[in-house]
Tab-separated table of C-alpha atoms in Angstrom:
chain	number	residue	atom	x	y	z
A	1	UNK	CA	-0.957	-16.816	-13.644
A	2	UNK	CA	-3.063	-19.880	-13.446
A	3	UNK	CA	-4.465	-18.899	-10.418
A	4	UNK	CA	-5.826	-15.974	-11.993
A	5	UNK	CA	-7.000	-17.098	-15.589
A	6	UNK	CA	-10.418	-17.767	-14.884
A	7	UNK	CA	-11.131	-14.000	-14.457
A	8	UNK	CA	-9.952	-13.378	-18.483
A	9	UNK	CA	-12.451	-14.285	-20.638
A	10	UNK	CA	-10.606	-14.494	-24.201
A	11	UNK	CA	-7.030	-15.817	-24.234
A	12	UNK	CA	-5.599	-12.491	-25.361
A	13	UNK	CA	-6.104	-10.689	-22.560
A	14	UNK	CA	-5.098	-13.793	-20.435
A	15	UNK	CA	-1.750	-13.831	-21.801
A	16	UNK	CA	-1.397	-9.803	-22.350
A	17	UNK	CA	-1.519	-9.903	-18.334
A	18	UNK	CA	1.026	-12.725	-18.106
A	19	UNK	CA	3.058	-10.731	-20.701
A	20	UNK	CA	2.404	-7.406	-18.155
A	21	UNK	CA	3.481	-9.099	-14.796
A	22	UNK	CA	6.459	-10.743	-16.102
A	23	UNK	CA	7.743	-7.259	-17.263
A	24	UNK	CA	6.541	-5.553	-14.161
A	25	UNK	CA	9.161	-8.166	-12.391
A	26	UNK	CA	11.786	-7.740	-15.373
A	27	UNK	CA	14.547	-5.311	-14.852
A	28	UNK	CA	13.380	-2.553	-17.172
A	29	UNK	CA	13.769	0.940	-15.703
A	30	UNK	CA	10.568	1.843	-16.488
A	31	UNK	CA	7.230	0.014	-16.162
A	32	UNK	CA	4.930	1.034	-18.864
A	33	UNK	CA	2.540	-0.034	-21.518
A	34	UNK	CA	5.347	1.005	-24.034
A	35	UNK	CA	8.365	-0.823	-22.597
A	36	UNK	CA	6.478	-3.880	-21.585
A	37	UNK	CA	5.123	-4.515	-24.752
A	38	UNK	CA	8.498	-3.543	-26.505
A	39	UNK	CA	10.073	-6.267	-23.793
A	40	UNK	CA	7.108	-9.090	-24.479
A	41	UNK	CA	7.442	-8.589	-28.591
A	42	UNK	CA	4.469	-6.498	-29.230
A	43	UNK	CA	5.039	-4.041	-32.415
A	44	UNK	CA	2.817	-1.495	-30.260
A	45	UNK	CA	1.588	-0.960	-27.062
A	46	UNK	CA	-2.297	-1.508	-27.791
A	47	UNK	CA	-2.685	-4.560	-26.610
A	48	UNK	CA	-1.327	-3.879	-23.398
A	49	UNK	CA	-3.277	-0.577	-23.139
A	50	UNK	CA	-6.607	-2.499	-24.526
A	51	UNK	CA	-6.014	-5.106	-21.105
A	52	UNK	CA	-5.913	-1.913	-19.099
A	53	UNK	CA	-8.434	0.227	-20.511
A	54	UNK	CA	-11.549	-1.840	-22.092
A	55	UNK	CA	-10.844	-5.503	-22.294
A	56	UNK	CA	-13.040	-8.163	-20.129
A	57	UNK	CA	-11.721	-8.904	-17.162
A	58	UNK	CA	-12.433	-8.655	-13.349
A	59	UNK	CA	-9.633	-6.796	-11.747
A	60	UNK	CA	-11.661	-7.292	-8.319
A	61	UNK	CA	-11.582	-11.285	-8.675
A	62	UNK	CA	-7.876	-10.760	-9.460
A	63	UNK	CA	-7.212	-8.981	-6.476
A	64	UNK	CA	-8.942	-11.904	-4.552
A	65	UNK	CA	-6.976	-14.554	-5.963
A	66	UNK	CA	-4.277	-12.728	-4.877
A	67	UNK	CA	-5.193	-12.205	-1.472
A	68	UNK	CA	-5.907	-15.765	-0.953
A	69	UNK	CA	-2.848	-17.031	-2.125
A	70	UNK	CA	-0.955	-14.573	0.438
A	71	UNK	CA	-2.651	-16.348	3.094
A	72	UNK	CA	-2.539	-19.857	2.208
A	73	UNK	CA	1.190	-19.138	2.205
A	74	UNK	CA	1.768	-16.514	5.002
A	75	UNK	CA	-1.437	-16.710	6.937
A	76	UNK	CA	-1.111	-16.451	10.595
A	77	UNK	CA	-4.051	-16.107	13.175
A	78	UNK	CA	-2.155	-13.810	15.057
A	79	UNK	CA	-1.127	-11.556	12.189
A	80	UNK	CA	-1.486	-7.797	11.942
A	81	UNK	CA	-3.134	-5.508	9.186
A	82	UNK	CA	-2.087	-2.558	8.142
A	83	UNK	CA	-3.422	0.220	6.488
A	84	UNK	CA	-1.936	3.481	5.427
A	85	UNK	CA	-1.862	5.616	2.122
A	86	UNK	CA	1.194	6.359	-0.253
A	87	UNK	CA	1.432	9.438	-3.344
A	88	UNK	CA	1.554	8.970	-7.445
A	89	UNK	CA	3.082	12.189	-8.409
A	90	UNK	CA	1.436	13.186	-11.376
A	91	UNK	CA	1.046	15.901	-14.259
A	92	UNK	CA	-1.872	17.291	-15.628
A	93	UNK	CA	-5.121	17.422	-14.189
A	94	UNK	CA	-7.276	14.309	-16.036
A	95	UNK	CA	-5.630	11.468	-14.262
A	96	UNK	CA	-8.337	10.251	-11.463
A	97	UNK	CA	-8.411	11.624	-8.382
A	98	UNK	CA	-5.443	14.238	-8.793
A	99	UNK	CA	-5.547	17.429	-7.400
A	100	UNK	CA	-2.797	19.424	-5.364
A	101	UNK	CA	-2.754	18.184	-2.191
A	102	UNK	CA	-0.058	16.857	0.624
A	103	UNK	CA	2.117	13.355	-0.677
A	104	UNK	CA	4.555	11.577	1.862
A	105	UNK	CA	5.773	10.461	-1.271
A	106	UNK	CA	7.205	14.383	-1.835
A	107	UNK	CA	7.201	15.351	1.692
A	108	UNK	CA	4.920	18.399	0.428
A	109	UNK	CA	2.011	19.507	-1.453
A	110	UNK	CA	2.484	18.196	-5.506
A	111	UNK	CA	0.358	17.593	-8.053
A	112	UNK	CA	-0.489	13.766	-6.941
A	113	UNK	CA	-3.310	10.889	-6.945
A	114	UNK	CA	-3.149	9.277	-3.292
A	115	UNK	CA	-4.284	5.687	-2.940
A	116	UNK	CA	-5.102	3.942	0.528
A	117	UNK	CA	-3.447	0.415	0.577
A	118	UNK	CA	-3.788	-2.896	3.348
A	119	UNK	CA	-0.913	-5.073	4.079
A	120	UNK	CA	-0.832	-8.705	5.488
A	121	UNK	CA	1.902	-8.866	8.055
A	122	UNK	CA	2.738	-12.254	9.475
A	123	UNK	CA	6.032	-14.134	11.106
A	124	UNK	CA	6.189	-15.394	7.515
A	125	UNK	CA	6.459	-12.270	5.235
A	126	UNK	CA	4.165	-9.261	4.340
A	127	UNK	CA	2.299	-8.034	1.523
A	128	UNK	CA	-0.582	-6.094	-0.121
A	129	UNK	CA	-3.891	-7.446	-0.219
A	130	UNK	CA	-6.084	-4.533	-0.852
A	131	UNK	CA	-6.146	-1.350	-2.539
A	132	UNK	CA	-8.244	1.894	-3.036
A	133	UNK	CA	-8.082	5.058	-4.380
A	134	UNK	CA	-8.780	7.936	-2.762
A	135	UNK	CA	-10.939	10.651	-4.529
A	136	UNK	CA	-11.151	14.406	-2.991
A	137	UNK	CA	-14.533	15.185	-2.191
A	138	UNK	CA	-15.079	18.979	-3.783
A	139	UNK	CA	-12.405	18.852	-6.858
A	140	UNK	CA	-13.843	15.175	-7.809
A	141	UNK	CA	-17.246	13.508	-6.008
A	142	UNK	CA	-18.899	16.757	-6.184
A	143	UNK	CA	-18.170	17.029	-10.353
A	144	UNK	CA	-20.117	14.745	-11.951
A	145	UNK	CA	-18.814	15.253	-15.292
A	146	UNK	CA	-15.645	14.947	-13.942
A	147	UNK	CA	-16.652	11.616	-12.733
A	148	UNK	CA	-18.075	10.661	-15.967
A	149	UNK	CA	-14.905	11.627	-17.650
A	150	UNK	CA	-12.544	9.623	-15.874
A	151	UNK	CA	-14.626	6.409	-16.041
A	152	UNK	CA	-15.425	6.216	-12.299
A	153	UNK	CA	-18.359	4.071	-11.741
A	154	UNK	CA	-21.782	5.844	-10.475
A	155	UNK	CA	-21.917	4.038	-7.212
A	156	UNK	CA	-18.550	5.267	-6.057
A	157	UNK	CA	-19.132	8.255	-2.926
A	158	UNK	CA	-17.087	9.712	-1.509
A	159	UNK	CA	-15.148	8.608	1.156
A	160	UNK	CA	-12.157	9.430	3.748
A	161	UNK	CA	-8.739	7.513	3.887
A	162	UNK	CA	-10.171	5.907	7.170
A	163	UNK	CA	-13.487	5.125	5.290
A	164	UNK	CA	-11.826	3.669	2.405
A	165	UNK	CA	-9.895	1.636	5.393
A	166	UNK	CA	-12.522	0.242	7.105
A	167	UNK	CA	-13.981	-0.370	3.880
A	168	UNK	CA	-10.559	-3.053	3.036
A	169	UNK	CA	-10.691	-3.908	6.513
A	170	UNK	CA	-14.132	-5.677	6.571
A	171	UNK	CA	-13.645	-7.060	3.174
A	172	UNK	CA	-10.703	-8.784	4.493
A	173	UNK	CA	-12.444	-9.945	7.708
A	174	UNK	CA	-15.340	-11.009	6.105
A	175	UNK	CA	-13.329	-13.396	3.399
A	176	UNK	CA	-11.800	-15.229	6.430
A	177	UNK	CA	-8.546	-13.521	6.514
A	178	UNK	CA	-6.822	-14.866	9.358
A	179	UNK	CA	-5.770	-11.505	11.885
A	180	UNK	CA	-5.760	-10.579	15.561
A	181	UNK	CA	-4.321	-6.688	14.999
A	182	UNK	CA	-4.960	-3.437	13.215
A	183	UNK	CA	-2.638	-0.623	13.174
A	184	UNK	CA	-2.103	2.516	11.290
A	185	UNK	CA	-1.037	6.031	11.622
A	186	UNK	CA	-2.166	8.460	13.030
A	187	UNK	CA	-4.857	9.972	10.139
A	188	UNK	CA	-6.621	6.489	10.717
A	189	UNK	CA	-6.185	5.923	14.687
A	190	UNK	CA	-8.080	9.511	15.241
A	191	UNK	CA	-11.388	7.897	13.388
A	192	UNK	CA	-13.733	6.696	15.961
A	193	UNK	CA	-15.897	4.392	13.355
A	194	UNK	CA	-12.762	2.488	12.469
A	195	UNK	CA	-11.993	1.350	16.271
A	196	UNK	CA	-15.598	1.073	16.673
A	197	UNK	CA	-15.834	-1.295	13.654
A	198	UNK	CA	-12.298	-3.108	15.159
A	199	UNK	CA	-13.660	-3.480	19.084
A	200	UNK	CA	-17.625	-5.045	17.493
A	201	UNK	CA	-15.461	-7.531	15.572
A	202	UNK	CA	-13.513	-8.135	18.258
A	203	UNK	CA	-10.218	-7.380	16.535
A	204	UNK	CA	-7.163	-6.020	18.551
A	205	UNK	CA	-6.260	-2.671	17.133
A	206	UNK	CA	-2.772	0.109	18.088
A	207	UNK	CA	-3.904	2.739	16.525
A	208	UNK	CA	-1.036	6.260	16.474
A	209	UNK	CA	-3.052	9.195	17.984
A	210	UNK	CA	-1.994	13.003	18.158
A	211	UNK	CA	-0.087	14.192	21.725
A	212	UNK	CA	-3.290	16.285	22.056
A	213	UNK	CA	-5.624	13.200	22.561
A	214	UNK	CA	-7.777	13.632	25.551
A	215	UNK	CA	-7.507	10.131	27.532
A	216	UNK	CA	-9.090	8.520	30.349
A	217	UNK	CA	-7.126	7.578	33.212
A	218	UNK	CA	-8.072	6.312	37.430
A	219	UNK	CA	-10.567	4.150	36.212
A	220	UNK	CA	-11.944	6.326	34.254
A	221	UNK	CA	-12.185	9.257	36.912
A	222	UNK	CA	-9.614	11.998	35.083
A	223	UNK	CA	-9.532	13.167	31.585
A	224	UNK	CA	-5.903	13.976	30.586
A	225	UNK	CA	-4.244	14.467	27.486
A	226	UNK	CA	-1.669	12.237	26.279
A	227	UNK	CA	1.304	14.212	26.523
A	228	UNK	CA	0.582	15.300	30.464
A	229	UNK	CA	0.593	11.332	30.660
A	230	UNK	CA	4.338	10.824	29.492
A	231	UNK	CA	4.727	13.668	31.895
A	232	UNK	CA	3.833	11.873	34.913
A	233	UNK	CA	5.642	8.335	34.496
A	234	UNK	CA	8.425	8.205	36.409
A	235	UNK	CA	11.537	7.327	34.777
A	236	UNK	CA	11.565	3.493	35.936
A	237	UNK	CA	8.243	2.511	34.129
A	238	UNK	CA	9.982	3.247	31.009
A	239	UNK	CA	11.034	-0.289	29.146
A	240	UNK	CA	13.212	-0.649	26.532
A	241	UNK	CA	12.075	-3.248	23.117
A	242	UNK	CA	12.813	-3.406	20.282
A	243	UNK	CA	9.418	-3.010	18.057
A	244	UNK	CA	10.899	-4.966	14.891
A	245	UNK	CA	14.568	-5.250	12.609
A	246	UNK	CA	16.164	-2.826	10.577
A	247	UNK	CA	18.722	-2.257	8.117
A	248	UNK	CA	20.789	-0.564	10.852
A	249	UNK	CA	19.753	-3.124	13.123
A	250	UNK	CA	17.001	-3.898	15.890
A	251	UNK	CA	14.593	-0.304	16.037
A	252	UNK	CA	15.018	0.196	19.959
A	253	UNK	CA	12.651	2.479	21.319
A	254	UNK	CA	11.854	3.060	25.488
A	255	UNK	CA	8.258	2.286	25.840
A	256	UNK	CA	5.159	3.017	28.670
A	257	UNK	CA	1.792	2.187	29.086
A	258	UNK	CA	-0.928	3.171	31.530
A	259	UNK	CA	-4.690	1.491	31.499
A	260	UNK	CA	-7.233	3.560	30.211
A	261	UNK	CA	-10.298	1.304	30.793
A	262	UNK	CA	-13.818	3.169	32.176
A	263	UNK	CA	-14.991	-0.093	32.948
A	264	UNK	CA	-14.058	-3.627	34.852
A	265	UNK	CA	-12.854	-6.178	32.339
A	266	UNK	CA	-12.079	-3.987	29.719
A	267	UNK	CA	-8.206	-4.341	28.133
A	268	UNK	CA	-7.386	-0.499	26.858
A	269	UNK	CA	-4.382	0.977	26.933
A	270	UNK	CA	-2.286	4.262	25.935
A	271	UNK	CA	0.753	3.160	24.979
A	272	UNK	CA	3.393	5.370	24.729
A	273	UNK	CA	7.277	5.495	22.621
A	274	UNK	CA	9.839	7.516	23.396
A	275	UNK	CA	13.344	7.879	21.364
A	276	UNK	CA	16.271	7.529	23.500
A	277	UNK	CA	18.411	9.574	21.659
A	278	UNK	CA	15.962	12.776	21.004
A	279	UNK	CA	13.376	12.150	23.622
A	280	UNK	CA	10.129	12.473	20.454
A	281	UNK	CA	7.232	11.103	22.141
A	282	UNK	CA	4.576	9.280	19.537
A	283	UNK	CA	1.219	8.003	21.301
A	284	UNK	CA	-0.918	4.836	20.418
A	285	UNK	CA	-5.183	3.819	21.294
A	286	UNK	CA	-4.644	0.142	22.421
A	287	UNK	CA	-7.639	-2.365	22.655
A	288	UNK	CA	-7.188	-5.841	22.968
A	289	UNK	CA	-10.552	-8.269	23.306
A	290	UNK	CA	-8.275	-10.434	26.169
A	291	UNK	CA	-5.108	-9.539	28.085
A	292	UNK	CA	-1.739	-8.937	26.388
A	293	UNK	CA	1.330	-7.909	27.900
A	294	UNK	CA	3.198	-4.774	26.504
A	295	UNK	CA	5.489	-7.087	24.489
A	296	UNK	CA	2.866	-7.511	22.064
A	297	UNK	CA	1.365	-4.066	21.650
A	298	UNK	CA	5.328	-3.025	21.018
A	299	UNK	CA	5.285	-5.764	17.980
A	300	UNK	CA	2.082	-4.757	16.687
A	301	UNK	CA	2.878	-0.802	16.414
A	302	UNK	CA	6.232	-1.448	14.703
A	303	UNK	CA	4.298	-3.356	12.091
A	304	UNK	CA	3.184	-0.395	10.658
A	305	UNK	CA	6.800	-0.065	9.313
A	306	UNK	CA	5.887	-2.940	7.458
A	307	UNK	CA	3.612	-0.755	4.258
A	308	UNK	CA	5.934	1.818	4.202
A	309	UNK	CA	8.624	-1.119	3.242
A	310	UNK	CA	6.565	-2.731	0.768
A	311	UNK	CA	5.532	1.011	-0.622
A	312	UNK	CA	9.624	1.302	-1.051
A	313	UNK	CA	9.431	-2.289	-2.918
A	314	UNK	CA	6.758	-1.744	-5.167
A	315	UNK	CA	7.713	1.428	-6.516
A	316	UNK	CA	11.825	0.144	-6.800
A	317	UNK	CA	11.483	-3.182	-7.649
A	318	UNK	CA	8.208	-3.526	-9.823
A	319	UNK	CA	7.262	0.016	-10.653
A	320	UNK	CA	3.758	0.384	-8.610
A	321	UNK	CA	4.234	4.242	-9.368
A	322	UNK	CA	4.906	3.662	-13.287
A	323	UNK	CA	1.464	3.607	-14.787
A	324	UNK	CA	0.533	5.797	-17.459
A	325	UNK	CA	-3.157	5.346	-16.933
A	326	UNK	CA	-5.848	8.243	-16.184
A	327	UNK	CA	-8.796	6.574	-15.817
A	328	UNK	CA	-10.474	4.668	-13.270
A	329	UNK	CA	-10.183	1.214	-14.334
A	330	UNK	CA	-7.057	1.676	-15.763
A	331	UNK	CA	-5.547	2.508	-12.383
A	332	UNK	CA	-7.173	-0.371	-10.622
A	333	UNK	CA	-6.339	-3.226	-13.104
A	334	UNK	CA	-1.967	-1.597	-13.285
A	335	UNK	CA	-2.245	-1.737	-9.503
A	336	UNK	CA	-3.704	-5.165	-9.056
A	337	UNK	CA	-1.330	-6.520	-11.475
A	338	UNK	CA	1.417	-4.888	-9.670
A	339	UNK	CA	0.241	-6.425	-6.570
A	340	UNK	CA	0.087	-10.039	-8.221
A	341	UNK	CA	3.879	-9.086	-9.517
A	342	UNK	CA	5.083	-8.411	-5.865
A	343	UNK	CA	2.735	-11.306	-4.562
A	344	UNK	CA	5.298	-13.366	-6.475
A	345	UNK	CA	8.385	-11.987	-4.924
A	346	UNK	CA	6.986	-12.179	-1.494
A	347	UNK	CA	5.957	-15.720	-1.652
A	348	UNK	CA	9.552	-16.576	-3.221
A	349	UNK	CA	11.088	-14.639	-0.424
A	350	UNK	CA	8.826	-16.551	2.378
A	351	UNK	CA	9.443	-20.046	0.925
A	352	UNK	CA	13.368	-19.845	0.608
A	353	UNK	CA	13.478	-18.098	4.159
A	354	UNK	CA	11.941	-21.510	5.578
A	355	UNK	CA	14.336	-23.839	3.947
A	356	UNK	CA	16.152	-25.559	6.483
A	357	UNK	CA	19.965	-25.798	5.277
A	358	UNK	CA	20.630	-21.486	4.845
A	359	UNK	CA	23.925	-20.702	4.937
A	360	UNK	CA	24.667	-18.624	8.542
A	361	UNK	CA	26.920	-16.718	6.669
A	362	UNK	CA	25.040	-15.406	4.623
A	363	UNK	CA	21.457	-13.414	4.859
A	364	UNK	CA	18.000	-14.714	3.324
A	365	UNK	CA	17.154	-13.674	0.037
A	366	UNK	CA	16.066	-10.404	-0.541
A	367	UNK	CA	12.913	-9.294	-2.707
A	368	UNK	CA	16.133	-7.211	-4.489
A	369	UNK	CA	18.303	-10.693	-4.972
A	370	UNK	CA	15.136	-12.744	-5.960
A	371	UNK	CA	14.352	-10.342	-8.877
A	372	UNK	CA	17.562	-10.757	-10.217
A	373	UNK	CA	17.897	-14.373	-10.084
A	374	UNK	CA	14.378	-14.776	-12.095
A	375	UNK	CA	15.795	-12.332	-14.724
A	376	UNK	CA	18.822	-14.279	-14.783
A	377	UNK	CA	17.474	-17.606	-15.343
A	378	UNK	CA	13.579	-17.544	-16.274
A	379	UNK	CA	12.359	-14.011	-17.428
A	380	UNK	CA	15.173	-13.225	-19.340
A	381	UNK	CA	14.260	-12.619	-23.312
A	382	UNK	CA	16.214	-12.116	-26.380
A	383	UNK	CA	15.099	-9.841	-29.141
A	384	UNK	CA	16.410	-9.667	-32.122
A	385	UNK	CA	17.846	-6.008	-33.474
A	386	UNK	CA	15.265	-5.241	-35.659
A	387	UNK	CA	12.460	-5.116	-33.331
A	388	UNK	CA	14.784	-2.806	-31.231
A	389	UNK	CA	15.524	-0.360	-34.090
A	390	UNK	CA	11.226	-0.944	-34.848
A	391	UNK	CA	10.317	0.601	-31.532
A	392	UNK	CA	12.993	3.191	-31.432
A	393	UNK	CA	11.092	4.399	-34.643
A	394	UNK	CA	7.997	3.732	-32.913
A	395	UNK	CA	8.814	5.669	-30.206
A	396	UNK	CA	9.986	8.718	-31.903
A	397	UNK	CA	7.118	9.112	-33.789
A	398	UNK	CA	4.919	9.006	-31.397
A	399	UNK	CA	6.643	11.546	-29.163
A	400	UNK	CA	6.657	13.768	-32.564
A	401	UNK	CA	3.238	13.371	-32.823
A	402	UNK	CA	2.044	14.451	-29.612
A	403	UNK	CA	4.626	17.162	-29.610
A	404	UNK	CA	2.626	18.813	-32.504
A	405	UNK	CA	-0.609	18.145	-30.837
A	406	UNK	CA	0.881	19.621	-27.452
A	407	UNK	CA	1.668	22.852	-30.013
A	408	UNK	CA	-1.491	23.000	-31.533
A	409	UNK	CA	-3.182	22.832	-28.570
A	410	UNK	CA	-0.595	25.819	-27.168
A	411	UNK	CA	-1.797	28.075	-30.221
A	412	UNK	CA	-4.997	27.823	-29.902
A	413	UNK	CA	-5.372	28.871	-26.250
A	414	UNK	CA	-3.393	31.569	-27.566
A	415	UNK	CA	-5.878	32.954	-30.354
């Protein structure tokens, strides 16, 4: 936290958000303003909902500090960013940005805010650096009083989940972050300003395309799409790597690539996976500003499994999905504090990984174990039985309360 203190102006909020990220890595089921403050002593959650909602503070400075800490500890010049977008399922319709629309999260259509994250992968660890969220352009940027409502600043336009991408992307760049490599599904690899961006700034990229990408092949003579590629290698170009661990083990995929330069000296490549057990084909743009052999396009595509990992972590181990905010600054500040919470465990994680005397019989700490050892011996608190007993009253009368408002409200549509 004293990396971050110069961005609170009073000493209340200060320690409110030490109070907040030290709850966000307790063991507490759920991660909100009530249960942290009942866990840090507060007799009410306002001072945890002022920090989020209207006190001073730069949540943008925050996120900064955190980013630069990641890389003094895990920066690598070869490392890889990664961008891709995860779901908050949500109820109601005034939390920013919601609107029905598709959620990986759900695996379907819900009810859901979607925000567009970028991850720092390195030899070292991984982690989230940057963070947007994503607002639909005809059921929010077109509403103004919707906009107004919901506390969302008058510069913000809208913008795509690859525009909010290349948006991270160049922030990241332009602070110095140390990368070689971009990668990203397939909603980002089929946006032409994001590889344009990656190629001017001369930064590698493996970008997941559709099987109905048109590609140029023969020097740039034939235009072919990418599934009548796979078609026509014959079976002994096919190589088998692993692109990165598992739980179950090394992910072992059989892997092609074929040159798609239009011009001498260019390095651009479609590479191509294929599962051995099921034969599903998945495609990848490949630019490189030098020569690289297939080795290290194969690492640099199965780094994308790295964000979906730490989407896993942050909603299991530190509740990135637990926020009861709805409005616009609310959302950023619970997410940037969640990212400083699992900046922690990642930088615990790297730095016990590199001691030199680990057991071989047993594995590294996890994120999981580390948790558990700080709430065993630092972030463990005892409170006595009337403050329990004061927010279990607390509690209940605040869920009576808004059950009669919910009522009132019911009614009167009614009449």
């Amino acid at each position: 936290m004293t990396r971050v203190a110069g961005r609170f102006v009073r000493a209340e909020p200060r320690r409110t958000a030490g109070q907040i990220v030290k709850g966000l890595l307790s063991e507490a089921d759920r991660k909100t303003c009530w249960s942290l403050a009942e866990r840090a002593g507060h007799a009410d959650p306002q001072a945890m909902q002022r920090l989020l909602r209207t006190a001073v503070w730069d949540a943008e400075a925050v996120r900064d500090d955190v980013r630069d800490w990641l890389v003094e500890q895990l920066g690598h010049p070869d490392a890889v960013l990664v961008t891709d977008e995860t779901g908050f399922l949500k109820k109601g319709v005034c939390s920013v940005g919601v609107q029905r629309q598709y959620t990986g999260t759900a695996g379907r259509v819900e009810n859901s805010q979607v925000g567009v994250f970028l991850a720092y992968v390195t030899p070292a660890g991984r982690a989230l650096i940057d963070r947007r969220l994503y607002l639909p352009e005809t059921t929010w940027c077109d509403q103004p009083d919707r906009l107004a409502a919901a506390g969302v600043p008058d510069d913000i336009e809208f913008a795509t989940k690859p525009g909010l991408a290349r948006q991270m992307i160049a922030a990241a760049l332009d602070a110095g972050v140390p990368a070689s490599w971009v990668t990203a599904d397939e909603v980002y690899g089929a946006d032409p300003g994001l590889r344009a961006d990656l190629e001017q700034r001369r930064i590698g990229y493996v970008l997941a395309v559709g099987c109905d990408r048109r590609v140029h092949i023969n020097d740039g003579r034939t235009l072919v799409r990418a599934d009548e590629v796979a078609e026509r290698i014959p079976t002994r170009e096919w190589q088998l790597h692993s692109c990165g661990p598992s739980a179950k083990g090394p992910r072992e995929y059989l892997w092609a690539w074929i040159t798609t330069a239009t011009r001498p000296g260019e390095h651009r490549w479609l590479l191509i996976r294929r599962n051995r057990t099921t034969g599903e084909l998945a495609f990848y743009l490949c630019w490189s500003p030098r020569p690289v052999p297939l080795r290290t396009l194969v690492t640099v595509a199965g780094s994308r499994w790295s964000i979906e990992e730490l989407f896993q972590t942050g909603k299991g181990q530190i509740g990135l999905d637990h926020y009861q905010v709805r409005g616009w600054t609310g959302w950023h500040r619970f997410i940037t504090l969640a990212m400083l919470a699992l900046a922690v465990l990642t930088i615990l994680a790297a730095t016990t990984a590199q001691q030199p005397d680990a057991d071989p019989e047993m594995i590294a700490l996890t994120v999981a174990e580390i948790r558990r050892l700080l709430n065993a011996f630092v972030l463990a608190v005892a409170l006595p039985p009337e403050h329990t007993l004061h927010w279990s009253t607390w509690r209940r009368t605040s869920q009576a309360r808004a059950r009669r408002s919910h009522y009132q409200r019911r009614l009167g549509h009614l009449a």
